[in-house]
Amino acid sequence: MKTKSEKGAVVLIMTSLLILAALILSLGTYKSTFYQIKRAQNEVLAKQGHWRAEGAIECLFTFISETKTEPSLLSKNNSSAEYNDLKSGCGINSPIESLYAKAVSSASSVMTYQLTYEQHNKELIKKSIIPKITYGNGAIQARGNLIIDGSVDIYPDVTGKKINEKDECVAIKYTGYIDYNFDSGGLKTLNPEENGPYDGYSGTCHSTTQSNIQENSKTDNPATSDNFLSDYIKEEHYDPFEAFFQKPRSKLSEVKSEYTVISGSKVNCANTIATAFSTSDKVWVEGDCDLGNAHSFTSLPDKPRNLVIDGGILSMVGSVTFYGSVYHIFVAPIDSDGNIDLTGHWENMATAPYILESRKKFVSHNQVGSFVPTGGLILDTPNSSTLLRGSIVFKYKRTARKEEYNNFIWQKGSWNDL
């Protein structure tokens, strides 16, 4: 028979075991709870790191878009002022993190850049951007007036839009007026060259964007303006500079720094240009330039190139196909009465005899014959006129132009496509 003391001991032992079991259970529960808390904290930190990485990539893209900075200046550990501005603007202050852009190979000829955010030299996020290329500005762009004497066939640009399954074509975009003086053959818009507006293109123009003008016509003359169909686009405030160079006009000096700069001349300017093109694909000519018959250009290989004439008049008399684009910048000085007189510029120009004296006052660009820059003719010549005279077959081919890649978009599938 158990004594009272033995019964008490049993109760005490049982109570102790119950307390111990409860304690063990509590410790297990606490350990599990602590693990869940730590896991949640780690997930929050991981999300924060991911959000920071996403934000950094977005900041890098915005920096490129807003400042028009060449992405090659933003490579990893670059010493450029632009890269330092990027790090400051995007808050990359810690030595353990990096934000940068790098060029990557692409299956196509389009330049692709990879935007990357790293921590401890480990890539957390990388996304790709590609140049934004605009089409549909025309084989010829005229910021000013355009006078055409003779016969011209234009193989046009396209906008990318369709009209009843046919292409919306653009022959010329202009800001002033077009004055066409008829000669046999007329002023016609044909179908675009195959691979002309862009690689892989094949198509035909819709009839509403395919002019065929067979009489003297002027865009600002109500009697004949309807002869110019929708392939002639007037935009009074159109500025071809940013459309071509992909940077605002305020960054002209920056654009120019990427070119080989030479001085123009009123005799044999074409020879100097051809020599410059032997070592560069982008040439910038300062001052008046007389190309003569431009025969020197015939020795140039067919590869993309840009020729810029800046601050002077341009003239030529010849039948040469120039594989490349021609961009002419000239702002004619205006006197106190609001008139211009460019006669002084024409003095000693080799091809000056081929333009009427009365036209020398207001013509800053003169082409006689059939000179054709296949990559496009851009006439950034406000308050003066361009004269095209002869029999011209203008076969526009965008790939002859050396593209200026300064506007970028996310590569499809690389970022948020929704």
CSV table of C-alpha atoms in Angstrom, one decimal:
chain,number,residue,atom,x,y,z
A,1,MET,CA,0.0,0.0,0.0
A,2,LYS,CA,1.4,3.4,-1.2
A,3,THR,CA,2.1,6.0,1.3
A,4,LYS,CA,1.0,9.6,1.0
A,5,SER,CA,4.7,10.7,0.3
A,6,GLU,CA,4.9,8.2,-2.6
A,7,LYS,CA,1.7,9.5,-4.1
A,8,GLY,CA,3.0,13.0,-3.8
A,9,ALA,CA,6.2,12.1,-5.6
A,10,VAL,CA,4.3,10.5,-8.5
A,11,VAL,CA,2.2,13.7,-8.9
A,12,LEU,CA,5.3,15.8,-8.8
A,13,ILE,CA,7.0,13.7,-11.4
A,14,MET,CA,4.0,13.7,-13.6
A,15,THR,CA,3.6,17.5,-13.3
A,16,SER,CA,7.3,17.9,-14.1
A,17,LEU,CA,7.0,15.7,-17.2
A,18,LEU,CA,3.9,17.7,-18.3
A,19,ILE,CA,5.7,21.0,-17.8
A,20,LEU,CA,8.8,19.6,-19.7
A,21,ALA,CA,6.6,18.4,-22.5
A,22,ALA,CA,4.9,21.8,-22.7
A,23,LEU,CA,8.3,23.5,-22.7
A,24,ILE,CA,9.6,21.3,-25.5
A,25,LEU,CA,6.5,21.9,-27.5
A,26,SER,CA,6.8,25.6,-26.9
A,27,LEU,CA,10.4,25.6,-27.9
A,28,GLY,CA,9.6,23.7,-31.1
A,29,THR,CA,6.8,26.1,-31.9
A,30,TYR,CA,9.0,29.1,-31.2
A,31,LYS,CA,11.8,27.7,-33.5
A,32,SER,CA,9.2,27.2,-36.3
A,33,THR,CA,7.8,30.7,-35.8
A,34,PHE,CA,11.3,32.2,-35.6
A,35,TYR,CA,12.2,30.3,-38.9
A,36,GLN,CA,9.0,31.7,-40.5
A,37,ILE,CA,9.9,35.2,-39.4
A,38,LYS,CA,13.4,35.0,-40.7
A,39,ARG,CA,12.2,33.5,-44.0
A,40,ALA,CA,9.7,36.3,-44.4
A,41,GLN,CA,12.4,38.9,-43.6
A,42,ASN,CA,14.7,37.3,-46.2
A,43,GLU,CA,11.9,37.3,-48.8
A,44,VAL,CA,11.3,41.0,-48.1
A,45,LEU,CA,15.0,41.7,-48.5
A,46,ALA,CA,15.1,39.7,-51.7
A,47,LYS,CA,12.1,41.6,-53.0
A,48,GLN,CA,13.6,44.9,-52.0
A,49,GLY,CA,16.8,43.9,-53.9
A,50,HIS,CA,14.8,42.9,-56.9
A,51,TRP,CA,12.8,46.1,-56.8
A,52,ARG,CA,16.0,48.1,-56.5
A,53,ALA,CA,17.5,46.3,-59.5
A,54,GLU,CA,14.3,46.9,-61.5
A,55,GLY,CA,14.3,50.6,-60.5
A,56,ALA,CA,18.0,50.9,-61.4
A,57,ILE,CA,17.4,49.4,-64.9
A,58,GLU,CA,14.5,51.8,-65.4
A,59,CYS,CA,16.6,54.7,-64.3
A,60,LEU,CA,19.4,53.8,-66.7
A,61,PHE,CA,16.9,53.6,-69.6
A,62,THR,CA,15.4,56.9,-68.6
A,63,PHE,CA,18.9,58.5,-68.4
A,64,ILE,CA,19.7,57.3,-71.9
A,65,SER,CA,16.4,58.5,-73.3
A,66,GLU,CA,16.4,61.9,-71.6
A,67,THR,CA,20.0,62.9,-72.0
A,68,LYS,CA,20.5,61.2,-75.4
A,69,THR,CA,23.8,59.8,-74.1
A,70,GLU,CA,25.6,57.3,-76.3
A,71,PRO,CA,25.2,54.0,-74.3
A,72,SER,CA,28.9,53.1,-75.0
A,73,LEU,CA,29.8,55.9,-72.6
A,74,LEU,CA,28.0,54.0,-69.8
A,75,SER,CA,30.0,50.8,-69.9
A,76,LYS,CA,31.0,49.2,-66.6
A,77,ASN,CA,33.5,51.3,-64.6
A,78,ASN,CA,33.6,53.9,-67.4
A,79,SER,CA,35.6,57.0,-66.5
A,80,SER,CA,33.3,59.4,-68.5
A,81,ALA,CA,31.5,62.3,-66.9
A,82,GLU,CA,28.2,60.8,-68.3
A,83,TYR,CA,28.8,57.6,-66.3
A,84,ASN,CA,29.4,59.5,-63.2
A,85,ASP,CA,26.2,61.5,-63.8
A,86,LEU,CA,24.4,58.2,-64.2
A,87,LYS,CA,25.6,56.8,-60.9
A,88,SER,CA,24.8,60.0,-59.1
A,89,GLY,CA,21.3,60.3,-60.7
A,90,CYS,CA,20.4,56.7,-60.1
A,91,GLY,CA,21.8,56.5,-56.6
A,92,ILE,CA,24.5,53.9,-57.3
A,93,ASN,CA,26.7,54.9,-54.4
A,94,SER,CA,27.7,51.5,-52.8
A,95,PRO,CA,30.9,49.8,-54.0
A,96,ILE,CA,29.1,46.4,-54.1
A,97,GLU,CA,26.7,47.5,-56.9
A,98,SER,CA,27.1,48.4,-60.5
A,99,LEU,CA,24.8,49.7,-63.2
A,100,TYR,CA,25.9,49.8,-66.8
A,101,ALA,CA,25.2,49.3,-70.5
A,102,LYS,CA,27.2,47.1,-72.9
A,103,ALA,CA,27.0,46.4,-76.6
A,104,VAL,CA,26.0,42.8,-77.4
A,105,SER,CA,26.1,40.9,-80.7
A,106,SER,CA,22.8,40.7,-82.6
A,107,ALA,CA,21.5,38.4,-85.3
A,108,SER,CA,20.6,41.5,-87.3
A,109,SER,CA,22.6,44.6,-88.2
A,110,VAL,CA,20.8,46.6,-85.5
A,111,MET,CA,22.9,47.7,-82.6
A,112,THR,CA,21.7,46.1,-79.3
A,113,TYR,CA,22.7,47.2,-75.8
A,114,GLN,CA,22.2,45.2,-72.6
A,115,LEU,CA,21.4,47.1,-69.5
A,116,THR,CA,22.7,45.4,-66.4
A,117,TYR,CA,22.4,45.8,-62.6
A,118,GLU,CA,24.9,43.9,-60.4
A,119,GLN,CA,25.5,43.3,-56.7
A,120,HIS,CA,28.8,41.7,-55.6
A,121,ASN,CA,29.6,41.2,-59.3
A,122,LYS,CA,26.5,39.0,-59.7
A,123,GLU,CA,24.0,40.0,-62.4
A,124,LEU,CA,20.6,40.5,-60.8
A,125,ILE,CA,18.7,41.9,-63.8
A,126,LYS,CA,19.7,42.4,-67.4
A,127,LYS,CA,17.4,43.8,-70.1
A,128,SER,CA,18.0,44.8,-73.7
A,129,ILE,CA,17.3,47.9,-75.7
A,130,ILE,CA,17.4,48.5,-79.5
A,131,PRO,CA,17.4,51.7,-81.5
A,132,LYS,CA,14.0,53.3,-82.4
A,133,ILE,CA,14.1,53.8,-86.1
A,134,THR,CA,11.4,56.0,-87.7
A,135,TYR,CA,10.2,55.6,-91.3
A,136,GLY,CA,8.0,57.5,-93.6
A,137,ASN,CA,9.7,60.9,-93.7
A,138,GLY,CA,10.3,60.7,-97.4
A,139,ALA,CA,13.1,60.1,-99.9
A,140,ILE,CA,13.5,63.9,-100.0
A,141,GLN,CA,12.9,66.1,-97.0
A,142,ALA,CA,12.8,69.9,-97.5
A,143,ARG,CA,12.7,72.4,-94.7
A,144,GLY,CA,12.2,75.2,-97.1
A,145,ASN,CA,11.1,75.6,-100.6
A,146,LEU,CA,11.7,73.1,-103.4
A,147,ILE,CA,11.9,74.0,-107.1
A,148,ILE,CA,11.9,71.1,-109.6
A,149,ASP,CA,12.7,71.7,-113.3
A,150,GLY,CA,12.5,68.6,-115.5
A,151,SER,CA,11.7,64.9,-115.1
A,152,VAL,CA,11.9,63.1,-111.8
A,153,ASP,CA,11.0,59.6,-110.9
A,154,ILE,CA,10.9,58.9,-107.1
A,155,TYR,CA,11.1,55.4,-105.6
A,156,PRO,CA,9.6,56.5,-102.2
A,157,ASP,CA,9.7,55.7,-98.5
A,158,VAL,CA,6.8,54.1,-96.7
A,159,THR,CA,5.1,54.9,-93.4
A,160,GLY,CA,4.4,51.3,-92.4
A,161,LYS,CA,0.6,51.9,-92.6
A,162,LYS,CA,-1.6,50.1,-95.0
A,163,ILE,CA,-4.5,51.4,-97.2
A,164,ASN,CA,-6.6,48.5,-98.5
A,165,GLU,CA,-3.5,46.2,-98.1
A,166,LYS,CA,-1.3,48.6,-100.1
A,167,ASP,CA,1.4,50.8,-98.6
A,168,GLU,CA,1.1,54.4,-97.6
A,169,CYS,CA,4.1,55.9,-99.5
A,170,VAL,CA,5.9,59.2,-99.0
A,171,ALA,CA,7.9,60.8,-101.8
A,172,ILE,CA,8.7,64.2,-100.3
A,173,LYS,CA,8.0,65.9,-96.9
A,174,TYR,CA,8.3,69.7,-97.0
A,175,THR,CA,7.6,72.8,-95.0
A,176,GLY,CA,7.4,75.6,-97.6
A,177,TYR,CA,6.2,75.0,-101.1
A,178,ILE,CA,7.0,72.8,-104.1
A,179,ASP,CA,7.2,74.4,-107.5
A,180,TYR,CA,7.3,71.9,-110.4
A,181,ASN,CA,8.1,73.0,-113.9
A,182,PHE,CA,7.1,70.2,-116.3
A,183,ASP,CA,9.3,68.5,-118.7
A,184,SER,CA,8.8,65.2,-120.6
A,185,GLY,CA,8.3,62.3,-118.2
A,186,GLY,CA,6.8,64.5,-115.5
A,187,LEU,CA,7.1,64.2,-111.7
A,188,LYS,CA,6.2,60.6,-110.8
A,189,THR,CA,6.1,58.5,-107.7
A,190,LEU,CA,6.8,54.8,-108.5
A,191,ASN,CA,6.6,51.8,-106.2
A,192,PRO,CA,9.4,51.6,-103.6
A,193,GLU,CA,12.6,49.7,-104.3
A,194,GLU,CA,12.7,46.2,-103.1
A,195,ASN,CA,14.5,46.4,-99.7
A,196,GLY,CA,14.4,50.2,-100.2
A,197,PRO,CA,12.5,51.6,-97.1
A,198,TYR,CA,14.1,48.9,-95.0
A,199,ASP,CA,15.6,45.4,-95.3
A,200,GLY,CA,13.1,42.8,-96.3
A,201,TYR,CA,10.6,45.3,-97.8
A,202,SER,CA,8.5,44.3,-100.8
A,203,GLY,CA,5.3,46.1,-101.7
A,204,THR,CA,3.4,48.6,-103.7
A,205,CYS,CA,2.0,52.1,-103.1
A,206,HIS,CA,-1.7,52.7,-102.7
A,207,SER,CA,-2.9,54.9,-105.6
A,208,THR,CA,-3.7,57.8,-103.3
A,209,THR,CA,0.0,58.0,-102.4
A,210,GLN,CA,1.3,57.8,-105.9
A,211,SER,CA,1.4,61.1,-107.7
A,212,ASN,CA,1.9,61.4,-111.5
A,213,ILE,CA,2.2,65.1,-112.4
A,214,GLN,CA,2.2,65.9,-116.1
A,215,GLU,CA,1.9,69.7,-116.0
A,216,ASN,CA,3.4,72.7,-114.3
A,217,SER,CA,2.1,72.5,-110.7
A,218,LYS,CA,2.6,74.3,-107.4
A,219,THR,CA,1.6,73.1,-104.0
A,220,ASP,CA,0.3,76.6,-102.9
A,221,ASN,CA,-1.6,77.2,-106.1
A,222,PRO,CA,-5.2,76.1,-105.7
A,223,ALA,CA,-5.5,75.5,-109.4
A,224,THR,CA,-2.8,72.7,-109.4
A,225,SER,CA,-2.3,71.8,-105.8
A,226,ASP,CA,-4.5,68.7,-106.1
A,227,ASN,CA,-2.0,67.2,-108.5
A,228,PHE,CA,0.2,66.5,-105.4
A,229,LEU,CA,-1.4,63.5,-103.7
A,230,SER,CA,-0.8,62.2,-100.2
A,231,ASP,CA,2.7,61.1,-101.0
A,232,TYR,CA,3.6,64.8,-100.7
A,233,ILE,CA,3.3,65.7,-97.0
A,234,LYS,CA,3.4,69.3,-95.8
A,235,GLU,CA,4.3,69.9,-92.2
A,236,GLU,CA,5.0,73.6,-91.6
A,237,HIS,CA,6.9,73.0,-88.3
A,238,TYR,CA,8.7,69.8,-89.4
A,239,ASP,CA,12.3,69.7,-88.1
A,240,PRO,CA,14.3,67.0,-89.9
A,241,PHE,CA,17.3,67.4,-87.6
A,242,GLU,CA,16.1,65.2,-84.7
A,243,ALA,CA,14.4,62.8,-87.2
A,244,PHE,CA,17.7,62.2,-88.8
A,245,PHE,CA,20.3,62.5,-86.1
A,246,GLN,CA,18.1,61.3,-83.3
A,247,LYS,CA,19.2,64.2,-81.1
A,248,PRO,CA,17.7,67.6,-80.6
A,249,ARG,CA,19.2,70.5,-82.6
A,250,SER,CA,20.5,71.9,-79.3
A,251,LYS,CA,23.0,69.0,-79.4
A,252,LEU,CA,24.4,69.9,-82.8
A,253,SER,CA,28.0,70.2,-81.5
A,254,GLU,CA,27.7,66.8,-79.9
A,255,VAL,CA,26.5,65.3,-83.2
A,256,LYS,CA,29.2,67.0,-85.1
A,257,SER,CA,31.9,65.6,-82.8
A,258,GLU,CA,31.1,62.2,-84.1
A,259,TYR,CA,32.0,63.2,-87.7
A,260,THR,CA,35.2,63.8,-89.6
A,261,VAL,CA,35.1,67.6,-90.1
A,262,ILE,CA,36.6,69.2,-93.2
A,263,SER,CA,36.5,72.7,-94.8
A,264,GLY,CA,34.4,73.2,-97.9
A,265,SER,CA,35.7,74.8,-101.1
A,266,LYS,CA,34.2,76.4,-104.2
A,267,VAL,CA,36.3,74.2,-106.5
A,268,ASN,CA,36.9,70.4,-106.3
A,269,CYS,CA,35.0,70.0,-103.0
A,270,ALA,CA,34.1,66.5,-104.1
A,271,ASN,CA,37.7,65.4,-104.1
A,272,THR,CA,38.3,66.5,-100.6
A,273,ILE,CA,35.1,64.7,-99.5
A,274,ALA,CA,36.0,61.5,-101.2
A,275,THR,CA,39.4,61.5,-99.5
A,276,ALA,CA,37.7,62.0,-96.1
A,277,PHE,CA,35.4,59.1,-96.8
A,278,SER,CA,38.4,56.8,-97.4
A,279,THR,CA,38.9,56.8,-93.6
A,280,SER,CA,35.4,57.7,-92.3
A,281,ASP,CA,31.8,56.9,-93.0
A,282,LYS,CA,30.5,60.2,-91.6
A,283,VAL,CA,31.9,63.5,-93.1
A,284,TRP,CA,30.9,67.0,-92.1
A,285,VAL,CA,31.8,69.9,-94.5
A,286,GLU,CA,31.9,73.4,-93.2
A,287,GLY,CA,31.1,76.3,-95.6
A,288,ASP,CA,30.3,76.6,-99.3
A,289,CYS,CA,30.9,73.4,-101.3
A,290,ASP,CA,30.9,72.9,-105.1
A,291,LEU,CA,30.9,69.3,-106.0
A,292,GLY,CA,31.5,69.9,-109.7
A,293,ASN,CA,30.5,66.8,-111.5
A,294,ALA,CA,31.0,64.7,-108.3
A,295,HIS,CA,32.9,62.1,-110.3
A,296,SER,CA,35.2,61.4,-107.3
A,297,PHE,CA,32.2,59.8,-105.6
A,298,THR,CA,32.1,57.0,-108.2
A,299,SER,CA,35.2,55.4,-106.6
A,300,LEU,CA,33.6,55.0,-103.2
A,301,PRO,CA,32.5,51.5,-102.3
A,302,ASP,CA,28.8,50.8,-101.6
A,303,LYS,CA,28.6,51.1,-97.8
A,304,PRO,CA,26.5,53.2,-95.5
A,305,ARG,CA,27.7,56.8,-95.2
A,306,ASN,CA,26.5,60.3,-94.3
A,307,LEU,CA,27.6,63.6,-95.8
A,308,VAL,CA,26.6,66.8,-94.0
A,309,ILE,CA,27.1,70.2,-95.6
A,310,ASP,CA,26.9,72.9,-92.9
A,311,GLY,CA,26.9,76.7,-93.1
A,312,GLY,CA,27.3,77.2,-96.8
A,313,ILE,CA,25.6,76.7,-100.2
A,314,LEU,CA,25.9,73.4,-102.2
A,315,SER,CA,26.0,73.0,-105.9
A,316,MET,CA,26.8,70.3,-108.5
A,317,VAL,CA,26.4,69.5,-112.2
A,318,GLY,CA,26.6,65.8,-112.9
A,319,SER,CA,25.0,62.4,-113.2
A,320,VAL,CA,26.4,60.4,-110.2
A,321,THR,CA,24.7,58.0,-107.8
A,322,PHE,CA,26.1,58.6,-104.3
A,323,TYR,CA,25.7,55.6,-102.0
A,324,GLY,CA,24.8,57.5,-98.9
A,325,SER,CA,22.7,60.3,-97.5
A,326,VAL,CA,23.2,64.0,-98.0
A,327,TYR,CA,22.1,66.4,-95.2
A,328,HIS,CA,22.4,70.1,-96.1
A,329,ILE,CA,22.2,72.7,-93.2
A,330,PHE,CA,22.1,76.3,-94.2
A,331,VAL,CA,20.3,79.2,-92.6
A,332,ALA,CA,20.3,82.2,-95.0
A,333,PRO,CA,20.9,85.6,-93.3
A,334,ILE,CA,17.9,87.9,-93.5
A,335,ASP,CA,18.4,91.7,-93.9
A,336,SER,CA,16.4,94.4,-92.0
A,337,ASP,CA,13.7,94.3,-94.7
A,338,GLY,CA,13.2,90.5,-94.3
A,339,ASN,CA,14.9,89.6,-97.6
A,340,ILE,CA,17.8,87.3,-98.4
A,341,ASP,CA,20.5,87.7,-101.0
A,342,LEU,CA,22.9,84.7,-101.5
A,343,THR,CA,24.6,86.2,-104.6
A,344,GLY,CA,27.9,86.6,-102.7
A,345,HIS,CA,28.0,82.9,-101.9
A,346,TRP,CA,27.8,82.1,-105.6
A,347,GLU,CA,30.9,84.1,-106.5
A,348,ASN,CA,33.7,81.8,-107.7
A,349,MET,CA,31.6,78.7,-107.4
A,350,ALA,CA,32.7,76.4,-110.2
A,351,THR,CA,29.1,75.5,-111.2
A,352,ALA,CA,27.7,79.0,-110.8
A,353,PRO,CA,27.2,79.4,-114.6
A,354,TYR,CA,24.6,76.7,-114.5
A,355,ILE,CA,22.1,78.7,-112.4
A,356,LEU,CA,20.2,81.8,-113.5
A,357,GLU,CA,21.4,85.1,-112.0
A,358,SER,CA,17.9,85.8,-110.7
A,359,ARG,CA,17.9,82.5,-108.7
A,360,LYS,CA,21.2,83.1,-107.1
A,361,LYS,CA,19.6,85.4,-104.6
A,362,PHE,CA,17.4,82.7,-102.9
A,363,VAL,CA,18.8,79.3,-104.0
A,364,SER,CA,21.2,77.7,-101.5
A,365,HIS,CA,21.2,74.2,-103.0
A,366,ASN,CA,21.6,73.5,-106.7
A,367,GLN,CA,21.6,70.2,-108.5
A,368,VAL,CA,21.8,70.0,-112.3
A,369,GLY,CA,21.8,66.6,-114.0
A,370,SER,CA,20.9,63.5,-112.1
A,371,PHE,CA,22.9,63.4,-108.9
A,372,VAL,CA,21.1,60.9,-106.6
A,373,PRO,CA,22.0,60.3,-102.9
A,374,THR,CA,20.4,56.9,-102.5
A,375,GLY,CA,20.2,57.2,-98.6
A,376,GLY,CA,18.0,60.3,-98.8
A,377,LEU,CA,18.3,64.0,-99.5
A,378,ILE,CA,17.6,66.2,-96.5
A,379,LEU,CA,17.4,69.9,-97.1
A,380,ASP,CA,17.5,71.7,-93.7
A,381,THR,CA,17.5,75.1,-95.4
A,382,PRO,CA,14.8,77.3,-94.0
A,383,ASN,CA,14.1,80.7,-95.7
A,384,SER,CA,16.0,79.6,-98.9
A,385,SER,CA,15.2,77.3,-101.8
A,386,THR,CA,16.6,74.1,-103.4
A,387,LEU,CA,16.7,73.7,-107.2
A,388,LEU,CA,16.7,70.3,-108.8
A,389,ARG,CA,17.1,70.5,-112.5
A,390,GLY,CA,17.5,67.7,-115.0
A,391,SER,CA,16.3,64.1,-115.5
A,392,ILE,CA,16.5,62.3,-112.1
A,393,VAL,CA,15.7,58.7,-111.1
A,394,PHE,CA,15.7,58.8,-107.3
A,395,LYS,CA,15.9,55.2,-106.0
A,396,TYR,CA,15.6,55.6,-102.3
A,397,LYS,CA,17.4,52.9,-100.2
A,398,ARG,CA,17.4,53.5,-96.5
A,399,THR,CA,20.3,51.1,-95.8
A,400,ALA,CA,22.7,53.4,-97.7
A,401,ARG,CA,22.4,55.8,-94.8
A,402,LYS,CA,24.7,55.5,-91.8
A,403,GLU,CA,22.1,55.2,-89.0
A,404,GLU,CA,22.3,57.6,-86.0
A,405,TYR,CA,21.4,55.5,-83.0
A,406,ASN,CA,20.4,57.8,-80.2
A,407,ASN,CA,16.8,56.9,-79.4
A,408,PHE,CA,16.2,53.5,-77.9
A,409,ILE,CA,13.2,51.3,-77.0
A,410,TRP,CA,13.0,48.1,-75.0
A,411,GLN,CA,13.6,45.0,-77.1
A,412,LYS,CA,10.4,43.1,-77.5
A,413,GLY,CA,10.3,40.3,-74.9
A,414,SER,CA,13.1,41.8,-72.9
A,415,TRP,CA,11.0,44.0,-70.5
A,416,ASN,CA,7.3,44.9,-69.8
A,417,ASP,CA,5.6,44.4,-73.1
A,418,LEU,CA,2.1,44.7,-71.8
